[in-house]
CSV table of C-alpha atoms and ligand atoms in Angstrom, one decimal:
chain,number,residue,atom,x,y,z
T,1,MET,CA,-53.3,160.1,44.3
T,2,GLU,CA,-55.8,158.0,46.1
T,3,ASP,CA,-53.0,156.3,47.9
T,4,ASP,CA,-51.3,159.6,48.8
T,5,THR,CA,-54.5,161.0,50.3
T,6,LYS,CA,-54.8,158.1,52.7
T,7,LEU,CA,-51.1,158.1,53.6
T,8,ILE,CA,-51.2,161.9,54.1
T,9,ALA,CA,-54.2,161.6,56.3
T,10,ALA,CA,-52.6,158.9,58.4
T,11,SER,CA,-49.4,160.9,58.7
T,12,LYS,CA,-51.2,164.0,59.8
T,13,ALA,CA,-52.6,161.8,62.6
T,14,GLY,CA,-49.1,160.9,63.6
T,15,ASP,CA,-48.7,157.6,61.9
T,16,LYS,CA,-44.9,157.6,61.1
T,17,LYS,CA,-45.1,154.3,59.2
T,18,ALA,CA,-47.5,155.9,56.8
T,19,PHE,CA,-45.2,158.9,56.5
T,20,GLY,CA,-42.3,156.5,55.8
T,21,GLN,CA,-44.2,155.2,52.8
T,22,LEU,CA,-44.5,158.7,51.5
T,23,VAL,CA,-40.8,159.3,52.0
T,24,LYS,CA,-40.0,156.1,50.1
T,25,LYS,CA,-42.3,157.1,47.3
T,26,TYR,CA,-40.9,160.6,46.9
T,27,GLU,CA,-37.3,160.6,48.1
T,28,GLN,CA,-35.8,160.0,44.7
T,29,LEU,CA,-37.8,162.8,43.2
T,30,VAL,CA,-36.8,165.1,46.0
T,31,TYR,CA,-33.2,164.1,45.9
T,32,SER,CA,-32.9,164.5,42.2
T,33,PHE,CA,-34.7,167.9,42.2
T,34,SER,CA,-32.5,169.1,45.1
T,35,PHE,CA,-29.3,168.1,43.2
T,36,LYS,CA,-30.5,169.8,40.1
T,37,ILE,CA,-30.7,173.0,42.0
T,38,CYS,CA,-27.7,172.7,44.4
T,39,ARG,CA,-25.5,170.8,41.9
T,40,ASP,CA,-23.8,169.2,44.9
T,41,LYS,CA,-24.5,165.7,46.2
T,42,ASN,CA,-23.9,166.5,49.9
T,43,LYS,CA,-26.1,169.5,49.8
T,44,ALA,CA,-28.8,167.5,48.0
T,45,GLU,CA,-28.6,164.9,50.7
T,46,GLU,CA,-29.0,167.6,53.4
T,47,VAL,CA,-31.9,169.2,51.6
T,48,LEU,CA,-33.6,165.9,51.2
T,49,GLN,CA,-33.6,165.2,54.9
T,50,GLU,CA,-34.6,168.7,55.9
T,51,THR,CA,-37.4,168.6,53.3
T,52,PHE,CA,-39.1,165.5,54.7
T,53,ILE,CA,-38.6,166.7,58.3
T,54,ASN,CA,-40.3,170.0,57.4
T,55,ALA,CA,-42.9,168.2,55.4
T,56,TYR,CA,-43.9,166.0,58.4
T,57,ARG,CA,-44.0,169.0,60.7
T,58,GLY,CA,-46.0,171.1,58.3
T,59,LEU,CA,-48.3,168.5,57.0
T,60,ASN,CA,-51.3,170.2,58.4
T,61,SER,CA,-50.7,173.1,56.0
T,62,PHE,CA,-50.9,170.8,53.0
T,63,SER,CA,-54.5,171.4,51.8
T,64,GLY,CA,-54.5,168.8,49.0
T,65,ASN,CA,-55.3,171.4,46.4
T,66,SER,CA,-52.0,170.8,44.7
T,67,LYS,CA,-50.2,167.6,44.0
T,68,PHE,CA,-48.1,166.4,47.0
T,69,SER,CA,-45.0,166.5,44.8
T,70,THR,CA,-45.6,170.1,44.0
T,71,TRP,CA,-45.9,170.9,47.7
T,72,LEU,CA,-42.6,169.1,48.2
T,73,TYR,CA,-41.0,171.1,45.4
T,74,ARG,CA,-41.8,174.2,47.3
T,75,ILE,CA,-40.2,173.0,50.5
T,76,VAL,CA,-37.1,171.9,48.6
T,77,THR,CA,-36.9,175.3,47.0
T,78,ASN,CA,-37.2,177.1,50.3
T,79,ASN,CA,-34.5,174.9,51.8
T,80,CYS,CA,-32.2,175.5,48.9
T,81,LEU,CA,-32.7,179.2,49.0
T,82,MET,CA,-32.0,179.2,52.8
T,83,MET,CA,-28.9,177.1,52.5
T,84,HIS,CA,-27.7,179.2,49.6
T,85,ARG,CA,-28.1,182.4,51.6
T,86,LYS,CA,-26.4,180.9,54.6
T,87,LYS,CA,-23.4,179.4,52.9
T,88,SER,CA,-23.1,181.1,49.6
T,89,HIS,CA,-20.1,183.2,48.6
T,90,GLU,CA,-20.9,182.9,44.9
T,91,PRO,CA,-20.7,186.1,43.0
T,92,VAL,CA,-24.0,187.4,41.8
T,93,VAL,CA,-24.1,187.3,38.1
T,94,SER,CA,-26.3,189.8,36.4
T,95,ILE,CA,-28.1,188.4,33.4
T,96,GLU,CA,-29.4,191.3,31.5
T,97,GLU,CA,-30.8,191.0,28.0
T,98,ALA,CA,-28.0,193.2,26.7
T,99,ASP,CA,-25.4,190.7,27.8
T,100,LEU,CA,-27.2,188.0,25.9
T,101,PHE,CA,-27.6,189.6,22.5
T,102,LYS,CA,-24.3,191.5,22.2
T,103,GLY,CA,-24.7,194.5,20.0
T,104,THR,CA,-22.8,193.2,17.0
T,105,ASP,CA,-24.1,194.0,13.6
T,106,GLU,CA,-23.2,190.8,12.0
T,107,LEU,CA,-24.6,187.8,13.7
T,108,GLN,CA,-22.5,184.7,13.5
T,109,ILE,CA,-24.0,181.7,15.1
T,110,PRO,CA,-21.7,178.8,15.4
T,111,HIS,CA,-23.1,175.3,14.7
T,112,TRP,CA,-22.9,173.0,17.6
T,113,GLY,CA,-21.3,169.7,16.7
T,114,GLU,CA,-23.1,166.4,17.0
T,115,THR,CA,-24.6,166.2,20.4
T,116,PRO,CA,-27.1,163.4,19.9
T,117,GLN,CA,-30.1,163.4,22.1
T,118,ASP,CA,-28.8,160.3,23.9
T,119,VAL,CA,-25.2,161.6,24.2
T,120,VAL,CA,-23.4,159.9,27.0
T,121,LEU,CA,-23.0,162.3,29.8
T,122,ASN,CA,-19.5,161.6,30.9
T,123,LYS,CA,-17.7,163.2,33.9
T,124,GLU,CA,-16.3,166.0,31.8
T,125,LEU,CA,-19.6,167.0,30.2
T,126,LYS,CA,-21.4,166.8,33.6
T,127,ASP,CA,-18.8,169.2,35.0
T,128,VAL,CA,-19.4,171.6,32.2
T,129,LEU,CA,-23.2,171.5,32.7
T,130,ASP,CA,-22.8,171.9,36.5
T,131,ARG,CA,-20.5,174.8,36.2
T,132,ALA,CA,-22.7,176.6,33.7
T,133,ILE,CA,-25.9,176.3,35.7
T,134,GLN,CA,-24.1,177.2,38.9
T,135,LYS,CA,-23.4,180.6,37.4
T,136,LEU,CA,-27.1,181.2,37.0
T,137,PRO,CA,-28.7,183.1,39.9
T,138,LEU,CA,-30.7,180.7,42.0
T,139,ASP,CA,-34.1,182.2,41.2
T,140,TYR,CA,-33.5,181.6,37.5
T,141,ARG,CA,-32.0,178.2,38.1
T,142,ILE,CA,-35.1,177.0,40.0
T,143,VAL,CA,-37.4,178.2,37.2
T,144,PHE,CA,-35.3,176.5,34.5
T,145,VAL,CA,-35.1,173.2,36.4
T,146,MET,CA,-38.8,173.1,37.3
T,147,ARG,CA,-40.1,174.0,33.8
T,148,ASP,CA,-37.6,172.6,31.3
T,149,VAL,CA,-36.0,169.7,33.3
T,150,GLU,CA,-38.9,168.5,35.5
T,151,GLY,CA,-41.5,169.5,33.0
T,152,LEU,CA,-43.9,171.4,35.3
T,153,SER,CA,-46.3,173.8,33.6
T,154,THR,CA,-45.6,177.5,33.6
T,155,GLU,CA,-48.7,177.9,35.9
T,156,GLU,CA,-47.5,175.2,38.3
T,157,VAL,CA,-44.0,176.9,38.5
T,158,GLY,CA,-45.7,180.2,39.2
T,159,LYS,CA,-47.9,178.8,41.9
T,160,THR,CA,-45.0,177.0,43.6
T,161,LEU,CA,-42.8,180.1,43.6
T,162,ASN,CA,-45.4,182.8,44.0
T,163,LEU,CA,-44.6,184.3,40.7
T,164,SER,CA,-46.9,185.5,38.0
T,165,VAL,CA,-46.9,183.7,34.7
T,166,PRO,CA,-45.1,186.5,32.8
T,167,ALA,CA,-42.4,186.6,35.5
T,168,VAL,CA,-41.9,182.8,35.2
T,169,LYS,CA,-41.7,183.2,31.4
T,170,SER,CA,-39.2,186.0,31.6
T,171,ARG,CA,-36.9,184.2,34.0
T,172,LEU,CA,-37.1,181.0,32.0
T,173,HIS,CA,-36.3,182.9,28.8
T,174,ARG,CA,-33.2,184.5,30.3
T,175,ALA,CA,-32.1,181.2,31.9
T,176,ARG,CA,-32.3,179.4,28.6
T,177,LEU,CA,-30.3,182.0,26.8
T,178,PHE,CA,-27.7,182.3,29.6
T,179,LEU,CA,-27.1,178.5,29.6
T,180,ARG,CA,-26.9,178.3,25.9
T,181,GLU,CA,-24.3,181.1,25.9
T,182,GLU,CA,-22.3,179.3,28.6
T,183,LEU,CA,-22.3,176.0,26.8
T,184,ASN,CA,-21.5,177.6,23.4
T,185,PRO,CA,-17.7,177.6,23.7
T,186,TYR,CA,-17.8,173.9,24.6
T,187,PHE,CA,-20.0,172.7,21.8
T,188,SER,CA,-19.3,175.0,18.8
T,189,LYS,CA,-16.4,174.2,16.5
Q,1,MET,CA,-26.8,188.6,8.2
Q,2,LYS,CA,-28.0,191.7,10.0
Q,3,ALA,CA,-28.5,191.0,13.7
Q,4,ALA,CA,-31.5,193.2,14.1
Q,5,GLU,CA,-33.6,191.3,11.5
Q,6,HIS,CA,-33.0,188.1,13.3
Q,7,LYS,CA,-33.2,189.2,16.9
Q,8,LYS,CA,-37.0,188.9,16.9
Q,9,TYR,CA,-36.7,185.4,15.6
Q,10,LEU,CA,-34.0,184.5,18.2
Q,11,PHE,CA,-36.4,185.8,20.8
Q,12,GLU,CA,-39.3,183.9,19.4
Q,13,ILE,CA,-37.2,180.7,19.2
Q,14,CYS,CA,-36.5,181.0,22.9
Q,15,GLU,CA,-40.2,181.6,23.7
Q,16,LYS,CA,-41.4,178.7,21.6
Q,17,ILE,CA,-38.6,176.2,22.1
Q,18,ASP,CA,-40.8,173.8,24.0
Q,19,LEU,CA,-43.5,173.9,21.4
Q,20,ASP,CA,-43.8,171.5,18.5
Q,21,LEU,CA,-42.8,173.4,15.4
Q,22,GLU,CA,-45.7,171.8,13.6
Q,23,SER,CA,-48.1,173.8,15.8
Q,24,PRO,CA,-49.9,176.6,13.9
Q,25,THR,CA,-48.3,179.4,16.1
Q,26,CYS,CA,-44.9,178.3,14.9
Q,27,LYS,CA,-45.7,178.5,11.1
Q,28,LYS,CA,-43.7,181.7,10.4
Q,29,LEU,CA,-40.9,180.6,12.7
Q,30,LYS,CA,-40.6,177.3,11.0
Q,31,GLU,CA,-40.5,178.9,7.5
Q,32,HIS,CA,-37.7,181.2,8.7
Q,33,LEU,CA,-35.7,178.4,10.2
Q,34,ALA,CA,-35.9,176.5,6.9
Q,35,GLN,CA,-34.2,179.3,5.0
Q,36,CYS,CA,-31.9,180.8,7.7
Q,37,PRO,CA,-29.0,178.6,8.7
Q,38,ASP,CA,-28.0,181.0,11.6
Q,39,CYS,CA,-31.4,180.9,13.3
Q,40,ALA,CA,-31.6,177.1,12.6
Q,41,ALA,CA,-28.2,176.6,14.3
Q,42,TYR,CA,-29.4,178.8,17.2
Q,43,TYR,CA,-32.6,176.8,17.5
Q,44,ASP,CA,-30.7,173.6,17.4
Q,45,SER,CA,-28.2,174.7,20.1
Q,46,LEU,CA,-31.0,175.9,22.4
Q,47,LYS,CA,-32.9,172.7,22.1
Q,48,LYS,CA,-29.7,170.7,22.8
Q,49,THR,CA,-29.0,172.9,25.9
Q,50,ILE,CA,-32.4,171.9,27.4
Q,51,VAL,CA,-32.0,168.2,26.3
Q,52,LEU,CA,-28.6,167.9,27.9
Q,53,TYR,CA,-29.9,169.2,31.3
Q,54,ARG,CA,-33.0,167.0,31.0
Q,55,ASN,CA,-30.8,163.9,30.4
Q,56,TYR,CA,-28.5,164.6,33.4
Q,57,GLU,CA,-30.1,162.4,36.0
Q,58,VAL,CA,-28.7,161.5,39.4
Q,59,GLU,CA,-29.8,158.6,41.5
Q,60,MET,CA,-29.6,158.4,45.2
Q,61,GLN,CA,-28.0,155.2,46.6
Q,62,GLY,CA,-30.3,153.4,49.0
Q,63,SER,CA,-33.1,154.9,51.0
Q,64,ARG,CA,-33.1,157.5,53.7
Q,65,VAL,CA,-36.4,156.4,55.3
Q,66,THR,CA,-34.7,155.0,58.4
Q,67,GLU,CA,-32.6,158.2,59.0
Q,68,ILE,CA,-35.6,160.5,58.5
Q,69,LEU,CA,-37.9,158.6,60.7
Q,70,SER,CA,-35.4,158.2,63.5
Q,71,ARG,CA,-34.7,161.9,63.4
Q,72,LEU,CA,-38.4,162.6,63.8
Q,73,ASP,CA,-38.6,160.1,66.7
Q,74,LEU,CA,-35.6,161.7,68.4
Q,75,GLU,CA,-37.1,165.2,68.0
Q,76,ASP,CA,-40.4,163.9,69.4
Q,77,ASP,CA,-38.7,162.3,72.3
Q,78,ALA,CA,-36.8,165.4,73.2
Q,79,ASP,CA,-40.0,167.3,72.8
Q,80,ALA,CA,-41.9,165.0,75.1
Q,81,LYS,CA,-39.2,165.1,77.7
Q,82,GLY,CA,-39.2,168.9,77.5
Q,83,HIS,CA,-42.9,168.9,78.0
Q,84,LEU,CA,-42.6,166.6,81.0
Q,85,LYS,CA,-40.0,168.8,82.6
Q,86,ILE,CA,-41.7,172.1,82.0
Q,87,LYS,CA,-45.4,171.5,81.7
Q,88,LEU,CA,-46.3,168.5,83.8
Q,89,PRO,CA,-48.3,169.9,86.7
Q,90,LYS,CA,-47.7,168.5,90.1
Q,91,LYS,CA,-50.3,166.0,91.1
Q,92,PRO,CA,-52.6,167.7,93.6
Q,93,ASP,CA,-52.2,164.8,96.0
Q,94,ALA,CA,-48.4,164.7,95.8
L,201,ZN,ZN1,-32.7,184.1,11.1
């Protein structure tokens, strides 16, 4: 953090070398987060570059009250949302509670086969995971990735997305159920 | 099993999936999971869903520092030239 503070101050003063060090430090994080939201390597690459360009131009609005990484997450999120609105022809899937717990009287929950925690994520499985999460509306996808994948706290996610804590929890809840449903046919036997 | 009886547990599972089952707030849930194979299967599958996405990492090849910095330089150059054209006042003695 100490390092970041100095680098950020220098970058604000126009020192591009200092900014380059920030890019080096955070580019993997930004790329990986972008990919997890876009699920597309080219888009992630585009978002990565836009994010750092925006970050440099907007550095003066970074107050230092949050972590620099959290601030970058917010820029990534905005870029993903913008790109999504511009290029998206994806159908909007409604994920209502009713769809998730279908009104059957008898509940039969299939057991998932062995998916050990360190299961090898081969190409086929990655495709399954990509397809499932791509069906999730972007707002929900972002909350799921931030909270469950990147491990931000509910409060941090709320602050980054300007959402209340209950709103984050509700989206997270639905996202988790939706993804489980989507993966269910693949894993249950 | 009757769905209605378990719906509240299914809901609770989803709410508490990121908590340690050993924590005091999970006591009742843990007891239910121990005697209900359906909810236990559900808990297991939800946990696995999250773990699968968590383990799906991507790595970028190489660094983009050079590209990003040269884009910034280019923009600044264009900007500077723009300013020169538009804003540079004529020298009074010219
Ligand atoms: Zn149960």
